[in-house]
XYZ file of C-alpha atoms in Angstrom:
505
model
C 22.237 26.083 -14.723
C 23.439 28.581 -11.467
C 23.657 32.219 -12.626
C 24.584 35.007 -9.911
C 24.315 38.216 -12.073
C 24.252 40.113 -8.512
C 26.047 39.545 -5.195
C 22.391 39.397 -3.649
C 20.816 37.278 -6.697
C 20.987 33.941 -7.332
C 19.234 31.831 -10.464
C 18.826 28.388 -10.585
C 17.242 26.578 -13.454
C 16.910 22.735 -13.496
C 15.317 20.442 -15.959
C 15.330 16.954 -15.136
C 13.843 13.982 -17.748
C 12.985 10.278 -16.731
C 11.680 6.698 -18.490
C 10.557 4.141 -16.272
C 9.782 0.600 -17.853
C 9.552 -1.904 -15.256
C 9.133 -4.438 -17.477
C 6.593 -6.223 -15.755
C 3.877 -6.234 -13.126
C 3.935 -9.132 -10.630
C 0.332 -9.227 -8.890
C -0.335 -13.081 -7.733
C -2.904 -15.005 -6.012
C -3.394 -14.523 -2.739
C -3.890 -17.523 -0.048
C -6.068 -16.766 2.414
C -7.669 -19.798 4.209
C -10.465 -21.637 3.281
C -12.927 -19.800 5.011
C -12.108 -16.633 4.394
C -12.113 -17.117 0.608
C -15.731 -18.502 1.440
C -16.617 -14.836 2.869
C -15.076 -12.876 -0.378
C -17.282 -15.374 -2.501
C -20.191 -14.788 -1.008
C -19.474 -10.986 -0.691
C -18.456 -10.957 -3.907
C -21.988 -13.206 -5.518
C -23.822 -10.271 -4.223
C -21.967 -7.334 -5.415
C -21.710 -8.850 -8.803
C -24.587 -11.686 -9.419
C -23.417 -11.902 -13.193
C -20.005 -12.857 -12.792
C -20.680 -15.363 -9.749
C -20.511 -18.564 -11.281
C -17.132 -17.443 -12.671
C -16.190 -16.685 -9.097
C -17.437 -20.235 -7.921
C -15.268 -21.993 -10.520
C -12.329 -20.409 -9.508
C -12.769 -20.611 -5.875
C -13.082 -24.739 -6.227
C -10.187 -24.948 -8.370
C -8.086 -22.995 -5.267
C -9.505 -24.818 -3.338
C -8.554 -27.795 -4.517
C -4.735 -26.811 -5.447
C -1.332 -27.446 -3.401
C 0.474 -24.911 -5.348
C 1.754 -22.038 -3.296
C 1.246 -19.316 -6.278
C -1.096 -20.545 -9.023
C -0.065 -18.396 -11.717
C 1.018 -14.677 -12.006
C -0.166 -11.778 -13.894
C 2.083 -10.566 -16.082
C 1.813 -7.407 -16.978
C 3.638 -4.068 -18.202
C 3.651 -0.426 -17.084
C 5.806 2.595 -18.384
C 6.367 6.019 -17.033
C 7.780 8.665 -18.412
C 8.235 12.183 -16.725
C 9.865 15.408 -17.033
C 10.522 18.216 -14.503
C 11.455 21.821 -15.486
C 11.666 24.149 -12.474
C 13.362 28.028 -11.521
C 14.586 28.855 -8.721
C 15.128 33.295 -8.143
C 16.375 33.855 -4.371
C 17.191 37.472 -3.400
C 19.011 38.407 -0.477
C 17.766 41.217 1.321
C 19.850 42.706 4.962
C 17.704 40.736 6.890
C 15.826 38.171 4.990
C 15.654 35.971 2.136
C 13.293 36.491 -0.892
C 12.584 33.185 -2.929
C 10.318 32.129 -5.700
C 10.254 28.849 -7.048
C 8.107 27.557 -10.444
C 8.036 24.294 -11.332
C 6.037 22.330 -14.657
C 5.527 18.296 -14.282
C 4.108 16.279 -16.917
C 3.573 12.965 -16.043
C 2.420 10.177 -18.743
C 1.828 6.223 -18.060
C 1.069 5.128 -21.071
C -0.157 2.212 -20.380
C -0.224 -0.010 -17.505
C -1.274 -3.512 -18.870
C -2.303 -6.502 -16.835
C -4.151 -9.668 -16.989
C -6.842 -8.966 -15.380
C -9.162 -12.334 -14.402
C -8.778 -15.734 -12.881
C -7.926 -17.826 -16.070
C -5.429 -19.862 -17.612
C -6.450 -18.111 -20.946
C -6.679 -14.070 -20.788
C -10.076 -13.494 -21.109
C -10.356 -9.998 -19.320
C -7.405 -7.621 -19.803
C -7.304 -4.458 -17.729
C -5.509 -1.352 -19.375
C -4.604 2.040 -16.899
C -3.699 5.281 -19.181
C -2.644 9.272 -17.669
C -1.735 11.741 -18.915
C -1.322 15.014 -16.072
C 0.288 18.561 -16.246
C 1.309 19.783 -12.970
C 2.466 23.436 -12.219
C 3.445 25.254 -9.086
C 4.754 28.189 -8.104
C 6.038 29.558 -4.553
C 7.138 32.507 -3.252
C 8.435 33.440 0.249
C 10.463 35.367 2.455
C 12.392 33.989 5.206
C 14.880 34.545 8.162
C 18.829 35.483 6.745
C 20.510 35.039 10.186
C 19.933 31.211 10.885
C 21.354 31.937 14.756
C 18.747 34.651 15.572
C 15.607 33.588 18.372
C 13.104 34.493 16.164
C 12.983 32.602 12.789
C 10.051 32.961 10.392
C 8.782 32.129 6.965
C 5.344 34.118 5.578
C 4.563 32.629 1.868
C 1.814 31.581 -1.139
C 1.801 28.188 -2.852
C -0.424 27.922 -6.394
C -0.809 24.505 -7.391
C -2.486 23.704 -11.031
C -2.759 19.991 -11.719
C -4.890 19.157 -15.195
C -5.039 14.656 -15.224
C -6.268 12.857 -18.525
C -7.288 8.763 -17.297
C -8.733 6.664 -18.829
C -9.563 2.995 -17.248
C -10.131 0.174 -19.844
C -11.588 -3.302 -19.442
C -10.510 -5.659 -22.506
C -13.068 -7.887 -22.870
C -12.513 -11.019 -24.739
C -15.023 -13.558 -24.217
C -18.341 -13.356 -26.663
C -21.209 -14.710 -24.434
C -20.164 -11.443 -22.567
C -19.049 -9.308 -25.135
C -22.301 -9.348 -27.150
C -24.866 -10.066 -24.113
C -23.655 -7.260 -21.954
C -22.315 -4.971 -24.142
C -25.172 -4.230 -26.649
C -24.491 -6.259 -29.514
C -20.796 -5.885 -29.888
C -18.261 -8.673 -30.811
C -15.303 -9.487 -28.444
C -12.777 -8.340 -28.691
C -14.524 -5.014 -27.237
C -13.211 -2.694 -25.096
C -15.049 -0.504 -22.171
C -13.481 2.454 -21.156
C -13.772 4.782 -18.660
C -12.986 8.674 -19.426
C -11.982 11.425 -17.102
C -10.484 14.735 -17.101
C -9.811 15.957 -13.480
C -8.469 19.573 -12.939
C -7.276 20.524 -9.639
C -6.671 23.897 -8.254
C -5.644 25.286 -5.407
C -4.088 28.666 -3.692
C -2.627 27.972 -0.059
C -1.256 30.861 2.303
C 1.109 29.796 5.117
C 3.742 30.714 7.709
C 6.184 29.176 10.194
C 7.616 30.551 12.959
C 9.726 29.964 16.133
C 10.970 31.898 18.803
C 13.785 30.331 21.447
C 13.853 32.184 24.760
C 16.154 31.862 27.313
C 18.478 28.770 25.249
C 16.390 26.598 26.801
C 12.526 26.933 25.569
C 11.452 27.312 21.504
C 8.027 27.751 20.907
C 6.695 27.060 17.227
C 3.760 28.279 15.179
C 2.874 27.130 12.217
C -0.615 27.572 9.882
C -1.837 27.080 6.175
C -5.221 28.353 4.974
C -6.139 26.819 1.299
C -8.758 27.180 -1.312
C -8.954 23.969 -3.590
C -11.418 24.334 -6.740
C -11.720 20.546 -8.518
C -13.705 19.650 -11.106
C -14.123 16.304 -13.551
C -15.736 15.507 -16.562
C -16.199 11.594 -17.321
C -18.259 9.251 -19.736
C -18.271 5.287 -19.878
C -18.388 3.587 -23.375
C -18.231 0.399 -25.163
C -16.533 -0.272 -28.502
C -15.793 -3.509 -30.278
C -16.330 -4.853 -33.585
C -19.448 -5.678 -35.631
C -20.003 -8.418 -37.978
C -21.465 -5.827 -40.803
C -19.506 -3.200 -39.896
C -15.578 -4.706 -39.297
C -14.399 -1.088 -37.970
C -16.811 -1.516 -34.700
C -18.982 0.785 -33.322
C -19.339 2.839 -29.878
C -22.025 2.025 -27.272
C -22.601 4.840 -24.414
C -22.762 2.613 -21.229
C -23.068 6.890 -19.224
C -22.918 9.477 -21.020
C -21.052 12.758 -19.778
C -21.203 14.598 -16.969
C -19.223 17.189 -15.478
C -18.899 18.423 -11.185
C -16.948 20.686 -10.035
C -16.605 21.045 -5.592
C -14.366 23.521 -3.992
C -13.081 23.160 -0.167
C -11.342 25.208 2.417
C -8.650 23.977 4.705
C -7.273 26.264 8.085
C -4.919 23.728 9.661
C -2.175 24.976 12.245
C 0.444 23.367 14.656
C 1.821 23.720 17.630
C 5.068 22.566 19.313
C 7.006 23.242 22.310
C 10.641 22.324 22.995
C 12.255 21.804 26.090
C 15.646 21.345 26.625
C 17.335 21.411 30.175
C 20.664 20.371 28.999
C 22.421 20.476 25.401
C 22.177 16.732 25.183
C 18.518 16.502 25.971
C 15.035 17.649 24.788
C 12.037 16.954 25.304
C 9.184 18.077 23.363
C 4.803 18.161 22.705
C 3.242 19.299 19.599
C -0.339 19.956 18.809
C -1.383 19.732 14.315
C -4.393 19.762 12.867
C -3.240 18.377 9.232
C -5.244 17.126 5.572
C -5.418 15.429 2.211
C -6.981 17.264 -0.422
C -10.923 15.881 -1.526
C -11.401 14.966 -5.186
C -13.096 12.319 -7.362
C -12.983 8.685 -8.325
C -12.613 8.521 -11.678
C -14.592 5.314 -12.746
C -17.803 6.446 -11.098
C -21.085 6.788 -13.561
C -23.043 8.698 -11.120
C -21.897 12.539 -10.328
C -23.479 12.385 -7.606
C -21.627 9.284 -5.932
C -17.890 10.329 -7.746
C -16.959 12.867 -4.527
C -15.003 11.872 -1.913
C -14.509 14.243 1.043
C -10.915 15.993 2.214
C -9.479 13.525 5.504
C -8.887 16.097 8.543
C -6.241 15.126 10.879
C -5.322 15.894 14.562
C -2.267 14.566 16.062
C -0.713 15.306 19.682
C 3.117 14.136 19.759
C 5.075 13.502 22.332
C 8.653 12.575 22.602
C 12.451 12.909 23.992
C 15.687 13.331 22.053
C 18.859 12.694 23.386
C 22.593 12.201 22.854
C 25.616 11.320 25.245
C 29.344 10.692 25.456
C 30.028 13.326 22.322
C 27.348 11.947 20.360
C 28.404 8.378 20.500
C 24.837 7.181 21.886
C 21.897 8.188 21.232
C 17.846 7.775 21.921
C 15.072 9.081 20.738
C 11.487 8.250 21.807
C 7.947 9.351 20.644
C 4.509 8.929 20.751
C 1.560 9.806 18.798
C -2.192 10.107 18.878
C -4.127 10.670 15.871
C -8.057 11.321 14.946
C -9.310 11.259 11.571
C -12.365 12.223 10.198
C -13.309 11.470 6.718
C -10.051 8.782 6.664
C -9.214 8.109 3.044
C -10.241 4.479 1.805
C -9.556 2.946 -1.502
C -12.208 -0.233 -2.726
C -11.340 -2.140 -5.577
C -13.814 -2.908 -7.981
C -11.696 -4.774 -10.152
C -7.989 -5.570 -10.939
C -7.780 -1.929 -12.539
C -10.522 0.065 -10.699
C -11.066 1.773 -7.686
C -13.239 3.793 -5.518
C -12.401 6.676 -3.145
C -14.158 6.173 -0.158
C -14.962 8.369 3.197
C -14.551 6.214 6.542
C -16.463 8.872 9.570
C -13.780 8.516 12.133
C -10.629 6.797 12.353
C -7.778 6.896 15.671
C -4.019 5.789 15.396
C -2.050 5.814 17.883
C 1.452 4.395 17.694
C 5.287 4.741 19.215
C 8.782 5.142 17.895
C 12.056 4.259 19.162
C 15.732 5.392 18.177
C 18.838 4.211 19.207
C 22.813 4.218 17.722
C 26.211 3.444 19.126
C 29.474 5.173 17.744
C 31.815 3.074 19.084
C 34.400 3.830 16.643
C 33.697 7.331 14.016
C 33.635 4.753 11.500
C 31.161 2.498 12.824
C 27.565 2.740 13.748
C 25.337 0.400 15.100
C 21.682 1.408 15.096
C 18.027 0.077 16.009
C 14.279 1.786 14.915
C 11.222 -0.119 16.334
C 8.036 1.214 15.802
C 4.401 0.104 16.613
C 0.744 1.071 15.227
C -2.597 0.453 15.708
C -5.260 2.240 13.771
C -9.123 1.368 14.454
C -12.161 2.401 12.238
C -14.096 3.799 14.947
C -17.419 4.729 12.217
C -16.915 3.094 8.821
C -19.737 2.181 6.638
C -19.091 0.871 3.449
C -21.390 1.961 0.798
C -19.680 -0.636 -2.282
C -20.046 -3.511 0.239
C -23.125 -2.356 1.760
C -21.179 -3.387 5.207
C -20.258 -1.844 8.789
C -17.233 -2.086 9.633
C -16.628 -0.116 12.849
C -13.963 -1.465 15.440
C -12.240 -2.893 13.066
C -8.419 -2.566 12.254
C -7.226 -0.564 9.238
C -5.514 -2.241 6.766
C -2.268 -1.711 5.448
C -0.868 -0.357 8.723
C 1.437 -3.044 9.557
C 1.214 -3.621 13.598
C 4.878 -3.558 14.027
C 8.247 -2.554 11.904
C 11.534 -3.131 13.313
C 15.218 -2.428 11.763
C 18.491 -3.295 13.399
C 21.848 -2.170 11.235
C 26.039 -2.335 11.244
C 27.299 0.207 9.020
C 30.627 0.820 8.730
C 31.944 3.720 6.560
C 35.759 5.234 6.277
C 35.412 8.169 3.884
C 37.345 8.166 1.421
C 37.727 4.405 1.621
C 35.526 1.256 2.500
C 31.502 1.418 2.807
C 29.593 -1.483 4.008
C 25.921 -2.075 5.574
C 24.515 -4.934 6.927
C 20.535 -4.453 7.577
C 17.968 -7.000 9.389
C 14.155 -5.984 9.287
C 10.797 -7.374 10.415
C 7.674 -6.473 9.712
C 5.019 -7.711 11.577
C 0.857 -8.529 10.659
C -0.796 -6.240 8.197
C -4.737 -6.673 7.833
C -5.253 -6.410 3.640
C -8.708 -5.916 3.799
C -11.175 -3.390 5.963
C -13.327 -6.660 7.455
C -10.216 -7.952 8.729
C -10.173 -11.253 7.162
C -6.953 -11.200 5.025
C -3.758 -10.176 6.191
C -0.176 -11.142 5.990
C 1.737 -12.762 8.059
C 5.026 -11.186 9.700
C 8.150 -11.508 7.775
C 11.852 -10.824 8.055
C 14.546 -9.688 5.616
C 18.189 -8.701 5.023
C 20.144 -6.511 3.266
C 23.744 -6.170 2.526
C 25.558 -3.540 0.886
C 29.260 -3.184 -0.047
C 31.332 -0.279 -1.610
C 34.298 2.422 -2.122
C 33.605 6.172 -1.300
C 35.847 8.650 -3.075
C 34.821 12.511 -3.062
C 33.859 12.093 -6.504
C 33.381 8.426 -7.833
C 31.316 5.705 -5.577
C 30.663 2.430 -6.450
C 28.718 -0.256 -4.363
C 27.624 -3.882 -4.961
C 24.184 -5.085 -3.070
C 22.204 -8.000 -1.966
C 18.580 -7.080 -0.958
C 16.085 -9.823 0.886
C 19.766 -12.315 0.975
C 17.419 -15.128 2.778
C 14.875 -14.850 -0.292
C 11.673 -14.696 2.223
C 8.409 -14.573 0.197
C 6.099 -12.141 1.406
C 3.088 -9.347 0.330
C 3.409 -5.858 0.155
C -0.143 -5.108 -0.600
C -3.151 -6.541 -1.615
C -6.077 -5.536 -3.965
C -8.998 -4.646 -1.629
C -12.309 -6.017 -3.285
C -10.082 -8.910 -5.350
C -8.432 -11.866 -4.988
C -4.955 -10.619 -5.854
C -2.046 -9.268 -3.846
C 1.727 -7.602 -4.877
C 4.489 -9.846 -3.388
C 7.922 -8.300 -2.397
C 10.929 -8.643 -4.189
C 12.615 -12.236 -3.938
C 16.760 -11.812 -3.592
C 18.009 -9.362 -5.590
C 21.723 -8.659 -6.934
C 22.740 -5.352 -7.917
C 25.475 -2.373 -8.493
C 25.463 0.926 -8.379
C 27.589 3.706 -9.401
C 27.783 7.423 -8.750
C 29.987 10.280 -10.294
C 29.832 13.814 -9.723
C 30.565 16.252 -12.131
C-alpha cells in the first residue's frame, strides 16, 4: 500500500507471505578415492571410538561397490516465512529523511533426513527453527543526486530471537538402551537452544567528486552486538513399564551471554581521465557477527569469535564505441582473522569454528559486445585462492595451516548470447565452468571441475512475460557441497525443464 498524504511524505507498507516445500532433500554418497576414505576412517575411529565398527562396515561395502551413487537420502524440509515492513520517507529542501521497520518470522518446521549409512533407517536426523527478526532504520540522505558531495548519516537496530532444536532419531536398541540410560528405541535426543541477538550499528557514507575527474569515498559503521543462548541436551524414548517414555538429561541448562564491538571503515578512490574510463583502489576493513553453536554441551566451548576482514581492491572499468564494448578488471587481496569455519559432527550438526588467519586473493574479468541493441554477447572469468595461513582444529584435534579453504572453487567462468527485442522475442543461451573445489579443510576431498548450460526462451510485453527454460541441457552430474566431518555431499541439479510467467498489476 503507497499513501502520499503530503507532497513531501511518502508511506509505503508491504507485507509479503511465503511456503517453501521442496519436497525432498537429495544428499548422496560421496566418492572420494580409496585412500582418502581410508584417512576419514581413521579420523573418524578416533573422534568417535563407539560408532567405529559401524564406520568399518560401511567403508568395505564402498569399497567394494561399482555403483556410482549407492543410495540417496531422502529427506523433506519446509519453510514458511512472512515479511511485514514500513517504509516513511520525508523530503526535506535538501535532503531525504527515511525510516524503515521491518518484522521476519521465519519457521522450518522440520527438516527431515536419513541420517546414517544403511539400507534400513536406523538414525534419522530432524532440524526445527523457529526465529523473529526485527529491524528498524532511519537515515537522512543527499536530495540532489548531481551534487559533488553526497552523504548518508544513519542507525540500524537489529533484534533477532531463534528457537532450534537439533534431533537425533535413534532407532536401533543395542544403542538406544546402552547409551541412552535405559531407554527403548525408538528414542529421540535433542538438542535445545534459544539464541537472542542484538545489535545497534551507527554508520555513514560519503563521497565528494572534485574536479569531474577524482571522487573520493568514506564510508564507516561502529556496532554493539549483545548475544546470548540458553541450551540443554536430553534423551526421551519409551519404557517397557512406563509406555509414555521418560526424559534423560544428557546436559542440563546453561545460559552465556558475550557482547562485541565492531569499527570497520572503507576507503575508495576513483579516477577517471576520460568518460569511458576509470580506474579505481579501495581500502575496507569489513565483519561477520560472533555467536554460538547451538549443539555444544559445554558454555564454555559454544562461542565462536566475530571474522575481521581487510581487503585492498584494485580495478579498471571501461566502455567504448557508445557502450557497445566493454571491460572491466579487478583484483583483490583479503586477510582474515578469526575466518568462519563450519565442522560437521553429524548429518544434522555442526560446529562454528575460529580459523587464526586466513588470505584470499583472487581476480575478475568483464567483458560484452553490443553488436546489434538487441544482442549481447558477454564473458565473466574469475579466479580464487584462499589459504589457511593458522588453523587448528580443535574437533579434529588437527593443524591444518597452508592448506586451501574449501568451498572456494579455484576458478568460475560464464560465457552468454542473449538476445532481447522488447516488446517481442527473449532468448539466452549460457555456458559455465566451474573449476576444483577442496570439500574438506585437510584437502583430501574435492570435486572435480564441471561444465553446464542453460537455455532460456520467451516473449516480453510491458506487462505479461512468459519464458520456457532448460537448465544443465547436457545433464552433467556434479557436487555443490559436501558435509565437512561426513561422508555425504549435495549434488547439483540434473536437467531441468521449466516455465515461468510474470504479470504486473
Amino acid at each position: 500500500m503507497f499513501w502520499t498524504p503530503l507532497e513531501n511524505l511518502e508511506v509505503d507498507l508491504q507485507t509479503n507471505a511465503e511456503s517453501f516445500d521442496d519436497g525432498s532433500l537429495n544428499i548422496v554418497n560421496y566418492l572420494a578415492s580409496k585412500t582418502e576414505r581410508r584417512k576419514s576412517l581413521v579420523k573418524g575411529c578416533v573422534v568417535s571410538p563407539e560408532v567405529c565398527d559401524k564406520n568399518i562396515r560401511t567403508y568395505i561395502n564402498r569399497t567394494k561397490a561399482v555403483r556410482k551413487v549407492f543410495w540417496d537420502y531422502e529427506g523433506v524440509s519446509n519453510t514458511t516465512g512472512k515479511i511485514y515492513s514500513s517504509n516513511i520517507t520525508y523530503k526535506l529542501p535538501k535532503a531525504i529523511f527515511k525510516t524503515v521497520s521491518s518484522i521476519r518470522k521465519m519457521e522450518i518446521d522440520p527438516l527431515i533426513v536419513d541420517g546414517d549409512f544403511t539400507r534400513s533407517p536406523v538414525i534419522k536426523s530432524e532440524y526445527i527453527e523457529h526465529s523473529t527478526t526485527r529491524t528498524h532504520e532511519t537515515s537522512i540522505e543527499s536530495k540532489n543526486k548531481k551534487e559533488p558531495l553526497q552523504f548518508k548519516i544513519g542507525t540500524l537496530f537489529y533484534h533477532k530471537i531463534s528457537d532450534k532444536e537439533f534431533i537425533q532419531e535413534r532407532l536401533m536398541q543395542a544403542y538406544t538402551y546402552n547409551v541412552l540410560k535405559g531407554l527403548n528405541a525408538p528414542a529421540k535426543e535433542i538438542h535445545h537452544s534459544r539464541v537472542v541477538d542484538k545489535s545497534f550499528s551507527f554508520f555513514t557514507h560519503n563521497s565528494y567528486t572534485f574536479w569531474e575527474k577524482f571522487t573520493l569515498t568514506l564510508g564507516a559503521r561502529i556496532e554493539t552486538q549483545r548475544i546470548g543462548i540458553g541450551h540443554s541436551r536430553d534423551a526421551r524414548g519409551v519404557l517397557f513399564d512406563n509406555p509414555y517414555g521418560d526424559v534423560r538429561i544428557l546436559s542440563p541448562h546453561y545460559v552465556r551471554n558475550d557482547s562485541y564491538r565492531y569499527n570497520v571503515s572503507r576507503i575508495i578512490f576513483d579516477y577517471k581521465p576520460i568518460e569511458s574510463l576509470m580506474i579505481f583502489i579501495g581500502l575496507s576493513r569489513g565483519y561477520k557477527n560472533g555467536g554460538f553453536s547451538t549443539v555444544v554441551n559445554q558454555p564454555s566451548l559454544a562461542a565462536f569469535k566475530p571474522e575481521i576482514n581487510d581487503t585492498l581492491e584494485v580495478g579498471i572499468k571501461s566502455k567504448y564505441f557508445n557502450e557497445t564494448l566493454g571491460m572491466n578488471l579487478a583484483y583483490f587481496y583479503t586477510e582474515t582473522v578469526d575466518f568462519h569455519v563450519i565442522r560437521a559432527i553429524s548429518i544434522a550438526e555442526a560446529i562454528n569454528l575460529n580459523a587464526e588467519k586466513v588470505t584470499i586473493r583472487g581476480a575478475e574479468m568483464e567483458a560484452y559486445l553490443k553488436p546489434h541493441k538487441s544482442l549481447q554477447l558477454g564473458f565473466l572469468a574469475g579466479y580464487t585462492e584462499g589459504i589457511f595461513n593458522k588453523f587448528y582444529d580443535r574437533i579434529l584435534n588437527t593443524n591444518f595451516d597452508g592448506k586451501h579453504v574449501h568451498f572456494i572453487p579455484q576458478y568460475d567462468v560464464v560465457s552468454y548470447l542473449q538476445y532481447r527485442s522488447s516488446p517481442g522475442l527473449f532468448f539466452r543461451y549460457e555456458f559455465q565452468v566451474v573449476g576444483k573445489m577442496y570439500f574438506a579443510a585437510d584437502n583430501t576431498i574435492c570435486s572435480s571441475p564441471y561444465a553446464i548450460t542453460n537455455l532460456k526462451i520467451g516473449y516480453e510485453e510491458e506487462r505479461l512475460s512468459a519464458y520456457l527454460y532448460c537448465n544443465n541441457i547436457n545433464n552433467e552430474y556434479y557436487f555443490t557441497s559436501y558435509i565437512d566431518g561426513t561422508f555425504q555431499a549435495v549434488p547439483g541439479a540434473p536437467r531441468t525443464y521449466g516455465f515461468i510467467v510474470n504479470y504486473k498489476i
